Amino acid sequence: MTSTSTEAPFRADDLGTLVMMPWSGEAPDGADMPYLLVYSLGDTADGPDGTAAAIERLLSGHGLPVGGDLVDGTARPSLPVSLLVESGAAIVTLPPLVAQCLPPQEWIAAASARGYAYLVFTTRAWPEAEPGKAVEPEALAEFAGAEETLQAAAHIVLPTRSVRR
């Protein structure tokens, strides 16, 4: 007997414009924590609901639970998502995606000191955020800290890697 999959094939275009935003802030232990937030602008024909479904398929297809427990990549070397910090850039790879940003120096210092960063990859679209335009810290805090954003996200601690010379 043959079965067919009813799940749509993955297409990167279904994700819309993805944005990766770095920031750091004081954690409960008193030291700075480097964070990365990945979200879509929801700018596809299917809109924010379509991008949310596509991102959830991508994450769950890699074993990254949305709205679930924290995934500790420092304890799972075979995790399909990785973080490279090199030459002032943060590069996250989650096949077939590669995202890059240029974090501020305080983020680099926090990532270097901790040896990891906290990735929040949310299915919740943020259409109000425009690529290339500065986001006010208050707007970032409101979006990133919203229960809707956090519950719709995979939360992953990623070890920082660098190119070995």
CSV table of C-alpha atoms in Angstrom, one decimal:
chain,number,residue,atom,x,y,z
A,1,MET,CA,0.0,0.0,0.0
A,2,THR,CA,1.3,3.5,-0.9
A,3,SER,CA,0.6,6.5,1.2
A,4,THR,CA,0.9,10.1,0.1
A,5,SER,CA,1.8,13.0,2.3
A,6,THR,CA,-0.8,15.8,2.7
A,7,GLU,CA,1.8,18.2,4.0
A,8,ALA,CA,2.9,20.9,1.6
A,9,PRO,CA,6.5,20.8,0.5
A,10,PHE,CA,8.7,23.4,2.1
A,11,ARG,CA,9.3,26.6,0.1
A,12,ALA,CA,11.5,29.3,1.5
A,13,ASP,CA,9.3,31.9,-0.2
A,14,ASP,CA,6.4,30.9,2.1
A,15,LEU,CA,8.4,32.4,5.0
A,16,GLY,CA,8.2,35.9,3.7
A,17,THR,CA,10.9,38.4,4.6
A,18,LEU,CA,12.8,37.0,7.6
A,19,VAL,CA,14.5,39.4,10.0
A,20,MET,CA,17.1,38.5,12.6
A,21,MET,CA,17.6,41.1,15.3
A,22,PRO,CA,20.3,41.0,18.0
A,23,TRP,CA,20.2,42.6,21.4
A,24,SER,CA,21.6,41.9,24.8
A,25,GLY,CA,20.3,42.5,28.3
A,26,GLU,CA,20.9,41.7,31.9
A,27,ALA,CA,19.9,38.1,32.8
A,28,PRO,CA,18.9,36.9,36.3
A,29,ASP,CA,22.5,35.9,37.0
A,30,GLY,CA,23.5,39.6,36.6
A,31,ALA,CA,25.5,39.1,33.4
A,32,ASP,CA,24.4,40.2,29.9
A,33,MET,CA,22.6,37.6,27.8
A,34,PRO,CA,23.0,37.8,24.0
A,35,TYR,CA,19.6,37.3,22.3
A,36,LEU,CA,18.6,36.8,18.7
A,37,LEU,CA,15.1,37.3,17.6
A,38,VAL,CA,14.0,35.8,14.2
A,39,TYR,CA,10.6,36.8,12.8
A,40,SER,CA,8.8,37.3,9.5
A,41,LEU,CA,7.2,40.4,8.2
A,42,GLY,CA,4.3,38.3,7.1
A,43,ASP,CA,4.6,39.7,3.6
A,44,THR,CA,3.5,36.8,1.4
A,45,ALA,CA,0.3,36.2,-0.5
A,46,ASP,CA,-1.0,34.1,2.4
A,47,GLY,CA,-0.1,36.9,4.9
A,48,PRO,CA,0.9,36.6,8.5
A,49,ASP,CA,-1.1,33.4,9.0
A,50,GLY,CA,0.6,31.8,6.0
A,51,THR,CA,4.1,32.7,7.2
A,52,ALA,CA,3.3,31.5,10.7
A,53,ALA,CA,2.3,28.1,9.3
A,54,ALA,CA,5.4,27.9,7.1
A,55,ILE,CA,7.8,28.8,10.0
A,56,GLU,CA,6.1,26.3,12.3
A,57,ARG,CA,6.6,23.6,9.6
A,58,LEU,CA,10.3,24.5,9.2
A,59,LEU,CA,10.9,24.5,13.0
A,60,SER,CA,9.0,21.3,13.8
A,61,GLY,CA,10.6,19.6,10.8
A,62,HIS,CA,13.9,20.1,12.5
A,63,GLY,CA,12.7,18.9,15.9
A,64,LEU,CA,12.4,22.5,17.3
A,65,PRO,CA,9.1,22.7,19.3
A,66,VAL,CA,7.1,25.9,19.0
A,67,GLY,CA,5.7,27.0,22.3
A,68,GLY,CA,7.5,24.2,24.0
A,69,ASP,CA,10.5,23.6,26.2
A,70,LEU,CA,13.8,25.4,25.8
A,71,VAL,CA,16.1,23.4,23.5
A,72,ASP,CA,19.6,23.4,24.9
A,73,GLY,CA,21.9,23.3,21.9
A,74,THR,CA,25.0,23.2,24.1
A,75,ALA,CA,24.0,19.7,25.1
A,76,ARG,CA,22.9,18.6,21.6
A,77,PRO,CA,25.9,18.8,19.2
A,78,SER,CA,23.8,17.3,16.4
A,79,LEU,CA,21.2,20.0,16.6
A,80,PRO,CA,20.4,21.2,13.0
A,81,VAL,CA,20.6,24.9,13.9
A,82,SER,CA,24.0,26.5,14.5
A,83,LEU,CA,25.4,29.9,15.3
A,84,LEU,CA,28.7,31.2,13.9
A,85,VAL,CA,30.1,34.4,15.4
A,86,GLU,CA,33.0,35.7,13.2
A,87,SER,CA,34.4,39.0,12.1
A,88,GLY,CA,31.7,41.0,13.9
A,89,ALA,CA,28.8,39.0,12.4
A,90,ALA,CA,26.3,36.5,13.8
A,91,ILE,CA,25.3,33.8,11.3
A,92,VAL,CA,22.5,31.4,12.1
A,93,THR,CA,22.1,28.3,9.9
A,94,LEU,CA,18.9,26.3,9.9
A,95,PRO,CA,18.8,24.3,6.6
A,96,PRO,CA,17.9,25.5,4.1
A,97,LEU,CA,18.2,29.0,5.7
A,98,VAL,CA,21.2,31.1,6.5
A,99,ALA,CA,20.6,34.4,8.3
A,100,GLN,CA,23.2,37.0,9.2
A,101,CYS,CA,23.3,40.2,11.2
A,102,LEU,CA,25.9,42.6,12.5
A,103,PRO,CA,25.3,42.8,16.3
A,104,PRO,CA,26.5,45.6,18.5
A,105,GLN,CA,29.8,45.1,20.3
A,106,GLU,CA,28.1,44.5,23.6
A,107,TRP,CA,26.2,41.5,22.1
A,108,ILE,CA,29.5,40.1,20.8
A,109,ALA,CA,31.1,40.6,24.2
A,110,ALA,CA,28.1,38.8,25.9
A,111,ALA,CA,28.2,35.9,23.4
A,112,SER,CA,31.9,35.6,23.8
A,113,ALA,CA,31.7,35.6,27.6
A,114,ARG,CA,28.9,33.1,27.8
A,115,GLY,CA,29.8,30.9,24.8
A,116,TYR,CA,26.2,30.8,23.7
A,117,ALA,CA,23.3,33.0,22.6
A,118,TYR,CA,19.5,32.6,23.2
A,119,LEU,CA,17.6,32.3,19.9
A,120,VAL,CA,13.9,33.1,19.8
A,121,PHE,CA,12.5,32.1,16.4
A,122,THR,CA,8.9,33.1,16.4
A,123,THR,CA,6.1,32.2,14.0
A,124,ARG,CA,4.4,35.5,14.9
A,125,ALA,CA,4.8,38.0,12.1
A,126,TRP,CA,5.8,41.6,12.9
A,127,PRO,CA,4.7,43.5,9.8
A,128,GLU,CA,5.2,46.9,11.5
A,129,ALA,CA,8.9,46.4,11.6
A,130,GLU,CA,10.6,47.6,8.4
A,131,PRO,CA,13.9,46.1,7.2
A,132,GLY,CA,16.7,48.7,7.2
A,133,LYS,CA,14.9,51.0,9.6
A,134,ALA,CA,16.0,51.3,13.2
A,135,VAL,CA,13.6,49.7,15.7
A,136,GLU,CA,13.0,51.7,18.9
A,137,PRO,CA,14.0,49.7,22.0
A,138,GLU,CA,10.5,50.1,23.4
A,139,ALA,CA,8.9,48.6,20.3
A,140,LEU,CA,11.4,45.7,20.3
A,141,ALA,CA,10.8,45.1,24.0
A,142,GLU,CA,7.0,45.2,23.5
A,143,PHE,CA,7.1,42.7,20.5
A,144,ALA,CA,9.8,40.4,21.8
A,145,GLY,CA,8.4,40.3,25.3
A,146,ALA,CA,4.8,39.8,24.3
A,147,GLU,CA,3.2,36.5,25.5
A,148,GLU,CA,1.9,36.0,21.9
A,149,THR,CA,5.4,36.2,20.5
A,150,LEU,CA,7.0,34.0,23.1
A,151,GLN,CA,4.3,31.3,23.0
A,152,ALA,CA,4.6,31.2,19.2
A,153,ALA,CA,8.3,30.7,19.2
A,154,ALA,CA,11.0,28.0,19.4
A,155,HIS,CA,13.5,28.9,22.2
A,156,ILE,CA,17.0,27.6,21.6
A,157,VAL,CA,20.3,28.1,23.4
A,158,LEU,CA,22.9,28.0,20.7
A,159,PRO,CA,26.6,27.6,21.4
A,160,THR,CA,28.7,30.1,19.6
A,161,ARG,CA,31.2,28.8,17.1
A,162,SER,CA,33.9,30.5,15.2
A,163,VAL,CA,36.1,29.6,12.3
A,164,ARG,CA,39.2,27.9,13.7
A,165,ARG,CA,42.4,29.5,12.4
